Short mmCIF file of C-alpha atoms in Angstrom, two decimals:
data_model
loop_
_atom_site.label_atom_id
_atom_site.label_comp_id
_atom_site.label_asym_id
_atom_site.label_seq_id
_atom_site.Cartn_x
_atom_site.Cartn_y
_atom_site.Cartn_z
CA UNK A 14 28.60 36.04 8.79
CA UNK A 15 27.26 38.79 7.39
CA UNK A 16 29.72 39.23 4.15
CA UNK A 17 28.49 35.49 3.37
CA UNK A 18 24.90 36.54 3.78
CA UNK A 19 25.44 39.21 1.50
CA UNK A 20 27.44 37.30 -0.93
CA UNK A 21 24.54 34.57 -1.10
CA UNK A 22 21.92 36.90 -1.57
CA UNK A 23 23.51 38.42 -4.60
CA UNK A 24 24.26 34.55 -5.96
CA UNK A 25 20.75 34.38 -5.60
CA UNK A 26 19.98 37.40 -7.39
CA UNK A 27 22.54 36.72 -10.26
CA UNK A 28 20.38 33.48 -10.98
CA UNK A 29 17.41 34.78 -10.58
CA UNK A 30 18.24 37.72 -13.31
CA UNK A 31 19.99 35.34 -16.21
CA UNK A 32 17.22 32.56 -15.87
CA UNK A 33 15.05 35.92 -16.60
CA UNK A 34 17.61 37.20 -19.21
CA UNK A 35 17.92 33.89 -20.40
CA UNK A 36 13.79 33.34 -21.46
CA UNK A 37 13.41 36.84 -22.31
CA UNK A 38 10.80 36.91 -19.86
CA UNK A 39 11.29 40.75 -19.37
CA UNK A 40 11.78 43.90 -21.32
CA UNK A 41 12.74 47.37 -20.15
CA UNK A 42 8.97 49.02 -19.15
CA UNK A 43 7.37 45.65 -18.77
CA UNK A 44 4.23 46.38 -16.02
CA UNK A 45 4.38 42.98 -13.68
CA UNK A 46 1.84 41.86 -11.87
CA UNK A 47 3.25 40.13 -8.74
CA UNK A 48 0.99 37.34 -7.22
CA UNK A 49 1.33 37.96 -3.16
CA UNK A 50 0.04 35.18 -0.89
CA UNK A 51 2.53 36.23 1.65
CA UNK A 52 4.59 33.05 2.10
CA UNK A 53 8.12 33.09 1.38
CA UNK A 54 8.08 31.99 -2.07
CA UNK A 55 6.10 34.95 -3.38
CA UNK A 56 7.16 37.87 -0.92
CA UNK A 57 10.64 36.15 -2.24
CA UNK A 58 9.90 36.73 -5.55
CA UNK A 59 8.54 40.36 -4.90
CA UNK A 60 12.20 41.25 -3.32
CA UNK A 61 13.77 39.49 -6.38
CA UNK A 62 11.58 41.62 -8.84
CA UNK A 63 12.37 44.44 -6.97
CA UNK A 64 16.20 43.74 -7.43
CA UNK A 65 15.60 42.97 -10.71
CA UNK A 66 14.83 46.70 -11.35
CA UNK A 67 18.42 47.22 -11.16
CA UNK A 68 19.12 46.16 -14.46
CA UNK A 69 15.87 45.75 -16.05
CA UNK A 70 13.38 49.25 -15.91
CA UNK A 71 9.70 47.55 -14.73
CA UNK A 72 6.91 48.33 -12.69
CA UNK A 73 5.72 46.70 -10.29
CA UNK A 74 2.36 45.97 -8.62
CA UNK A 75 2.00 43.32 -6.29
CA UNK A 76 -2.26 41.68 -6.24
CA UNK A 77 -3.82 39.18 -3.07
CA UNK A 78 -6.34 36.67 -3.49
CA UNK A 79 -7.83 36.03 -0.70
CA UNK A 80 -9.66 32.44 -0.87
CA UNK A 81 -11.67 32.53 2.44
CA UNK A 82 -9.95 29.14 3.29
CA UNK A 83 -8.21 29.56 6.42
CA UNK A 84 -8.19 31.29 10.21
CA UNK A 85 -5.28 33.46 9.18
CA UNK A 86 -6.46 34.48 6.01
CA UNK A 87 -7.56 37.85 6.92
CA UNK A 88 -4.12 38.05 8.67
CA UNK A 89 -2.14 37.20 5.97
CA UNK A 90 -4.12 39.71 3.61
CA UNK A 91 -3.01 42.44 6.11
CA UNK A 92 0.57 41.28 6.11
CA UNK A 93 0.82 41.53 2.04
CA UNK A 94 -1.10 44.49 2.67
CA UNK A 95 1.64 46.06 5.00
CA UNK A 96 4.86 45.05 3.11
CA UNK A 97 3.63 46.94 0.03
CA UNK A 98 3.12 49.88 1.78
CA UNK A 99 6.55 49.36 3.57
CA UNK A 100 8.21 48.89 -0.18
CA UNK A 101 6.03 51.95 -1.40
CA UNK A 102 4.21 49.24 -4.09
CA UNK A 103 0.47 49.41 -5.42
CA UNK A 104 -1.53 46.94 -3.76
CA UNK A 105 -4.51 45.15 -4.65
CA UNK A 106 -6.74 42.85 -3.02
CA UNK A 107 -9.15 40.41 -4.67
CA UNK A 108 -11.66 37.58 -3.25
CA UNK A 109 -12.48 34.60 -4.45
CA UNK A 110 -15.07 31.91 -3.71
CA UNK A 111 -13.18 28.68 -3.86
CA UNK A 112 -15.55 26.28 -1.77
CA UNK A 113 -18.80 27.34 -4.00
CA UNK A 114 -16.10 27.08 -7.49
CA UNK A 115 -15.23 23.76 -6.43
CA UNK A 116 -18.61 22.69 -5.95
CA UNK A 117 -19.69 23.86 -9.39
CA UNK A 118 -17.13 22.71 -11.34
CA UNK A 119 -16.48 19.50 -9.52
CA UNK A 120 -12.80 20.19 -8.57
CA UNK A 121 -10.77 19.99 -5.45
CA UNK A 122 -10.29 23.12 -3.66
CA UNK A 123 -6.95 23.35 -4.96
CA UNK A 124 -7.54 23.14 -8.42
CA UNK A 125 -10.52 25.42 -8.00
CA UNK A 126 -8.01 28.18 -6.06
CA UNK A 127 -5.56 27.75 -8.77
CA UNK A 128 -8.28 28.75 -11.36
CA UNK A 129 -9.59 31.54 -9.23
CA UNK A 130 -6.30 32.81 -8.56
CA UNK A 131 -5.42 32.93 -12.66
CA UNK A 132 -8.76 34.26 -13.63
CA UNK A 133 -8.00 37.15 -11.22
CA UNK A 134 -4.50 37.72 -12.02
CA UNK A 135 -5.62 38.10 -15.72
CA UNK A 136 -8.45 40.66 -15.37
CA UNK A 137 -6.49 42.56 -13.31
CA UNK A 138 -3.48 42.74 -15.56
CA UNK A 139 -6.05 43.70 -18.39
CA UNK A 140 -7.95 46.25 -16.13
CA UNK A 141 -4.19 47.61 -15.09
CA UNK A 142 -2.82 47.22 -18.40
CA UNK A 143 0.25 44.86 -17.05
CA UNK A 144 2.65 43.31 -19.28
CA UNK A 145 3.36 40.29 -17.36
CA UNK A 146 2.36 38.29 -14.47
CA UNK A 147 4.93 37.05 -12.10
CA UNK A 148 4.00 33.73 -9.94
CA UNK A 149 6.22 32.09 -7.49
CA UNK A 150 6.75 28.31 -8.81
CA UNK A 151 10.25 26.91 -7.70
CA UNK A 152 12.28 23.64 -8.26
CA UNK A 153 9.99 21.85 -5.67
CA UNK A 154 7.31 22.37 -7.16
CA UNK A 155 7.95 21.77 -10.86
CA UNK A 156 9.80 18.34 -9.43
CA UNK A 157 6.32 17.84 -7.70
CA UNK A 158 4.34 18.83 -10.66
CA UNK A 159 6.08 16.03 -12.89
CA UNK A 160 5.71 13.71 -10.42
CA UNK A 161 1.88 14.01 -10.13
CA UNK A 162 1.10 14.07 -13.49
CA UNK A 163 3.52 10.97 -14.01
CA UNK A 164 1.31 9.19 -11.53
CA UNK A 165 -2.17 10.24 -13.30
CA UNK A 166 -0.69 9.60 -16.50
CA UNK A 167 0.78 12.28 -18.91
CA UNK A 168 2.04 12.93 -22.37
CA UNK A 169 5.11 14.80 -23.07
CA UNK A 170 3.36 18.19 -22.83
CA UNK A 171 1.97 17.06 -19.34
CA UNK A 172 5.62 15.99 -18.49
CA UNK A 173 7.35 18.62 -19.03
CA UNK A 174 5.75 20.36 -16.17
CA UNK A 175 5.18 24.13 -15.93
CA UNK A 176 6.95 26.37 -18.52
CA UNK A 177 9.09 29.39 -17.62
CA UNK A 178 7.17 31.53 -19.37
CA UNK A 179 3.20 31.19 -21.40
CA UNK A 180 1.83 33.59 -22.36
CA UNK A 181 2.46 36.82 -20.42
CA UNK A 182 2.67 34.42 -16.94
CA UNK A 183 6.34 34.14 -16.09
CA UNK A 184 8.31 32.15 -13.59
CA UNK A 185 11.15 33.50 -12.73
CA UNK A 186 11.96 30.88 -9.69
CA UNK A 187 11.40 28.15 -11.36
CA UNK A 188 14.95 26.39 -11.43
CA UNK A 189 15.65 27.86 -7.52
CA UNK A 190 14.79 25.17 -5.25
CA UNK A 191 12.43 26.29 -2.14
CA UNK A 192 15.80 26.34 0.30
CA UNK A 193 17.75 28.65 -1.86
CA UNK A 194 14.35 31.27 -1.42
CA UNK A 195 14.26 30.55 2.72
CA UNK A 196 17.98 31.34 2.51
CA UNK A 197 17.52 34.67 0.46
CA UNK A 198 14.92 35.74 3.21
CA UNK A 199 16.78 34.84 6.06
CA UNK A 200 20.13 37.14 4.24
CA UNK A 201 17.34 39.52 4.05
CA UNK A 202 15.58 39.16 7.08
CA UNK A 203 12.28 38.79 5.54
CA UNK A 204 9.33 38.03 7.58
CA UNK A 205 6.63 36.22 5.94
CA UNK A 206 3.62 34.38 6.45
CA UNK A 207 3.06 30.05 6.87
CA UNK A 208 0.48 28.73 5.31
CA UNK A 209 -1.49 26.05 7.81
CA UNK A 210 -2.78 24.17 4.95
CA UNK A 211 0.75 22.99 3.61
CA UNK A 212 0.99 20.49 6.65
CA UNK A 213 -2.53 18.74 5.50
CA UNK A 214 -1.58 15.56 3.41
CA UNK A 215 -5.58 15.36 2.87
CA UNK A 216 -3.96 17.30 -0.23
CA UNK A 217 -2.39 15.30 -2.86
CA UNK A 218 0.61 17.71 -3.51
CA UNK A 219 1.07 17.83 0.26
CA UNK A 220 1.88 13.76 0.43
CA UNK A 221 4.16 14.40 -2.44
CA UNK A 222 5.77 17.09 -0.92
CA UNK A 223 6.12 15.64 2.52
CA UNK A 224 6.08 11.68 2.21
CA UNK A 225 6.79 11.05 -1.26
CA UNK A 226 10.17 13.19 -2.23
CA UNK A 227 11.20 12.53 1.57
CA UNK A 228 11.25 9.11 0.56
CA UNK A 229 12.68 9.06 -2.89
CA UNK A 230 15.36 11.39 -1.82
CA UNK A 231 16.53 9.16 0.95
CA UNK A 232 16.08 6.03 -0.78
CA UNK A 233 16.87 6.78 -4.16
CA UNK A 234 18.47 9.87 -4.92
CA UNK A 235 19.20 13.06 -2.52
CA UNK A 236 18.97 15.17 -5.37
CA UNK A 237 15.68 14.34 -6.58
CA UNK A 238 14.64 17.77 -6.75
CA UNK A 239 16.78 18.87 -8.91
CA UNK A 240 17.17 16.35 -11.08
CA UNK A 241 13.29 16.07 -11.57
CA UNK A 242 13.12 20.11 -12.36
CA UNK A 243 15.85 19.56 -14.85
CA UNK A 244 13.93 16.52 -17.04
CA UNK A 245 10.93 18.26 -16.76
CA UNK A 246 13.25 21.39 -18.95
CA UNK A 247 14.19 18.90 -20.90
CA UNK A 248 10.81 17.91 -21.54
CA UNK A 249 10.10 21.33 -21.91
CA UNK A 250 12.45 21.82 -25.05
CA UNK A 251 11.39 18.43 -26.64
CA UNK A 252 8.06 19.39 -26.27
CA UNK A 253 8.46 22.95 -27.81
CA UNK A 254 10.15 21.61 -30.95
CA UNK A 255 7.29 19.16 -31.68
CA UNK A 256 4.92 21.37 -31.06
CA UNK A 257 6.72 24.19 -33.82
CA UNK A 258 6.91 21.15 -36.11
CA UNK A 259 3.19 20.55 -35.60
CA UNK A 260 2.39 23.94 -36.13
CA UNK A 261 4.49 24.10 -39.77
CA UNK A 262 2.42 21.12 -41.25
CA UNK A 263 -0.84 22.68 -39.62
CA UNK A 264 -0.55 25.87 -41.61
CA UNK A 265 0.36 24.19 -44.86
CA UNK A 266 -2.04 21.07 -45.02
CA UNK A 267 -5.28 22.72 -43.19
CA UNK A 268 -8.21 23.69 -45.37
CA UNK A 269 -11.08 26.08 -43.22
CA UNK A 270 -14.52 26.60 -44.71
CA UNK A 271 -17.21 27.84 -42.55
CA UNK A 272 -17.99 26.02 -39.55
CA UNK A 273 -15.30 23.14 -40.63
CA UNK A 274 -11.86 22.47 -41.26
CA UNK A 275 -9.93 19.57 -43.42
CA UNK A 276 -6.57 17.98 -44.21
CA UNK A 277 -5.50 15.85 -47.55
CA UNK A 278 -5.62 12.32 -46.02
CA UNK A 279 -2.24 11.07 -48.12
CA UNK A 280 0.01 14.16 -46.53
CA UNK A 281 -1.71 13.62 -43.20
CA UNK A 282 -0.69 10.20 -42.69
CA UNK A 283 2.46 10.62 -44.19
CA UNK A 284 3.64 13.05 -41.20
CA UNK A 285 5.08 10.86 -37.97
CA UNK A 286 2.14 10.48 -35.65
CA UNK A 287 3.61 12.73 -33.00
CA UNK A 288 3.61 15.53 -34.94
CA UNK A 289 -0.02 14.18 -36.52
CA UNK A 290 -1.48 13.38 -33.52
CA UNK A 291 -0.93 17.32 -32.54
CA UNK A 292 -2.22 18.55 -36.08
CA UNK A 293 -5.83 16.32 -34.70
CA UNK A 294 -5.15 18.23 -31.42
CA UNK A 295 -4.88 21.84 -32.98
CA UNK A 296 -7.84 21.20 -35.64
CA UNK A 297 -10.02 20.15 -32.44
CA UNK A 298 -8.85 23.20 -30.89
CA UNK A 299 -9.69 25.33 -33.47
CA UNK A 300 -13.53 24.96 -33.68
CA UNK A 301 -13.98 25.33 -29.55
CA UNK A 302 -12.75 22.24 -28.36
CA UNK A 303 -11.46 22.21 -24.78
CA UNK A 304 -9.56 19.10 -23.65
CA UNK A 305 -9.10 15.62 -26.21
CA UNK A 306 -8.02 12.40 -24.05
CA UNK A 307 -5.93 10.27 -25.59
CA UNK A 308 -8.26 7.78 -26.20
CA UNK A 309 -10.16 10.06 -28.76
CA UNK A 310 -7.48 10.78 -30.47
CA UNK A 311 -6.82 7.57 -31.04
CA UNK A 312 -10.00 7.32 -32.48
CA UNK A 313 -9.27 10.00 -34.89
CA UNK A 314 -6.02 8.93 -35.71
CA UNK A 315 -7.16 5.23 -36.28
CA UNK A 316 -10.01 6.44 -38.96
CA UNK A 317 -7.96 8.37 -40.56
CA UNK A 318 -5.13 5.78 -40.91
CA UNK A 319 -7.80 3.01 -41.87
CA UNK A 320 -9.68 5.53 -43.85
CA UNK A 321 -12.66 4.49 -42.72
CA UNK A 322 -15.51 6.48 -45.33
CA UNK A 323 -18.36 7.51 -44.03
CA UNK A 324 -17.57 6.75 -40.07
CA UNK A 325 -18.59 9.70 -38.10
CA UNK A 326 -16.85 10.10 -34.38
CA UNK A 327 -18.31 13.06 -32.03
CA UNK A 328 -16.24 14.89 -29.88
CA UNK A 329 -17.51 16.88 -26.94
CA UNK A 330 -18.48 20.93 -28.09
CA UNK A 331 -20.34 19.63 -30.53
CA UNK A 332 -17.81 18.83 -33.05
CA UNK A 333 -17.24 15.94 -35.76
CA UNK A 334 -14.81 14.19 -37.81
CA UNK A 335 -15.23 12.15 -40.47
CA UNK A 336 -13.38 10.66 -43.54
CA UNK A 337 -14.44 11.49 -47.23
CA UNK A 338 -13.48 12.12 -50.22
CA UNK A 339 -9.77 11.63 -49.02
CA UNK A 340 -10.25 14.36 -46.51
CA UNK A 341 -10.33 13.96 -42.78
CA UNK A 342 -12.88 16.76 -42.06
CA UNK A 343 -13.71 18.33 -38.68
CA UNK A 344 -16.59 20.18 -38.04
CA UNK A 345 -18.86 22.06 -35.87
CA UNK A 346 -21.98 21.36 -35.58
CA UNK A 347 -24.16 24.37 -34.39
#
């Protein structure tokens, strides 16, 4: 029993270190910090990290956020709070204010603790000067992730779920599905914390999670999970090369003066409009803007391909476009 324990655990740990290897997602005297809610996927990714340091020389400092949500909260703060001191790790606590960020940003509270939980995780790895910051996404909940944006309605980029690695966040789990992790902490005998909240299908992800893939797994495929985690790479790489190709024609066609930037009309529309609609995207992007539906850039794309002089469309930030001259301009007005 115990050889086949072992021998799983170190499976585990073998994956775990070439999906790293394999996204170059760390170097040798890489500082990580190590989100640490307490439940198994993260204190499974903190033991992973840790065995990681076998092969690859990092440091390691595991941050809490607590979000003021739950009973246990306070316990589970004292439980992250105890296994770093157990593992000898620097441990730091942060609070966050979900209920009043929800409130004033008109979000659920679990998109508002996702953005308090990021916003932390960066100032703290620029305060600590850390390399990289390690969250605990797994197969689940990339399959999940596709799912739900399938349902609201997605573009490729939404589709192809949560990357492996942006910026300095990294994933290292994110092709394990959630049993492989319960299996490395029961090899391990790793206590951790449950999380009431994850029973509540109030939350959206929560019916996905516990009626939805249920349901397609029995009635339509039993490996659902994986197979969803998988398109979603897929997705991922399709994604990636449009985007590079995007970038290429941004760099030579894009004209910046001042406040504004431009494009020569004749190459513009001769580019396929995947890779144009993402050159509207990136010019938007450029001057401030923060999110373009698909139905504005539409817009832009259809005055630009009627060439429709003298048109003006606004665009929240304060920014315009408009065809003249055979230039489609954007600009910020200030």
């Amino acid at each position: 029993m115990e050889n086949t324990a072992l021998k799983k655990k170190k499976e585990i740990e073998e994956k775990v270190l070439s999906y790293v290897e394999k996204h170059r997602m760390l170097a040798a005297g890489d500082h990580v910090l190590c989100g640490l809610s307490g439940g198994a996927d993260s204190v499974c990714l903190l033991y992973l990290l840790l065995a990681m340091k076998k092969h690859i020389p990092i440091t390691i400092t595991a941050v809490h956020v607590n979000h003021r949500l739950r009973e246990e909260a306070d316990a589970d703060e004292a439980f992250a709070k105890e296994l770093c001191s157990k593992l000898g790790l620097p441990f730091y606590r942060e609070e966050a204010d979900v209920k009043a960020l929800a409130k004033a940003e008109g979000m659920t509270l679990e998109e508002a603790g996702r953005m308090a939980r990021y916003q932390i995780f960066a100032q703290l790895a620029s305060k600590l000067k850390a390399t990289k910051i390690a969250v605990a996404h797994h197969a689940n909940d990339q399959a999940e992730t596709l799912l739900l944006r399938l349902l609201r309605g997605a573009g490729l980029q939404g589709l192809a779920g949560m990357r492996a690695q942006q910026g300095d966040i990294i994933r290292p789990l994110l092709t394990l599905p959630k049993s492989l992790l319960e299996e490395y902490c029961s090899a391990e005998g790793i206590e951790v914390c449950y999380d009431s909240t994850n029973a509540d299908t109030a939350y959206t992800r929560n019916r996905v999670r516990l009626e939805l893939m249920p349901y397609l797994e029995r009635s339509f495929n039993p490996a659902v999970v994986p197979t969803l985690a998988r398109t979603a790479a897929l997705l991922a790489q399709d994604a990636e090369c449009l985007e590079q190709m995007a970038d290429d024609a941004y760099r030579q066609l894009v004209r910046r003066q001042d406040d504004a930037v431009s494009f020569p009309v004749t190459q513009l529309t001769a580019l396929h409009s995947a890779v144009r609609l993402r050159v509207l995207r990136h010019a938007y992007f450029e001057l401030g803007g923060e999110e373009l539906s698909f139905e504005r850039s539409q817009a832009i794309d259809s005055l630009l391909l009627r060439r429709s002089g003298g048109k003006l469309i606004q665009l929240p930030q304060g920014i315009n476009v408009v065809y003249k001259n055979k230039q489609l301009i954007f600009v910020k007005i200030i």
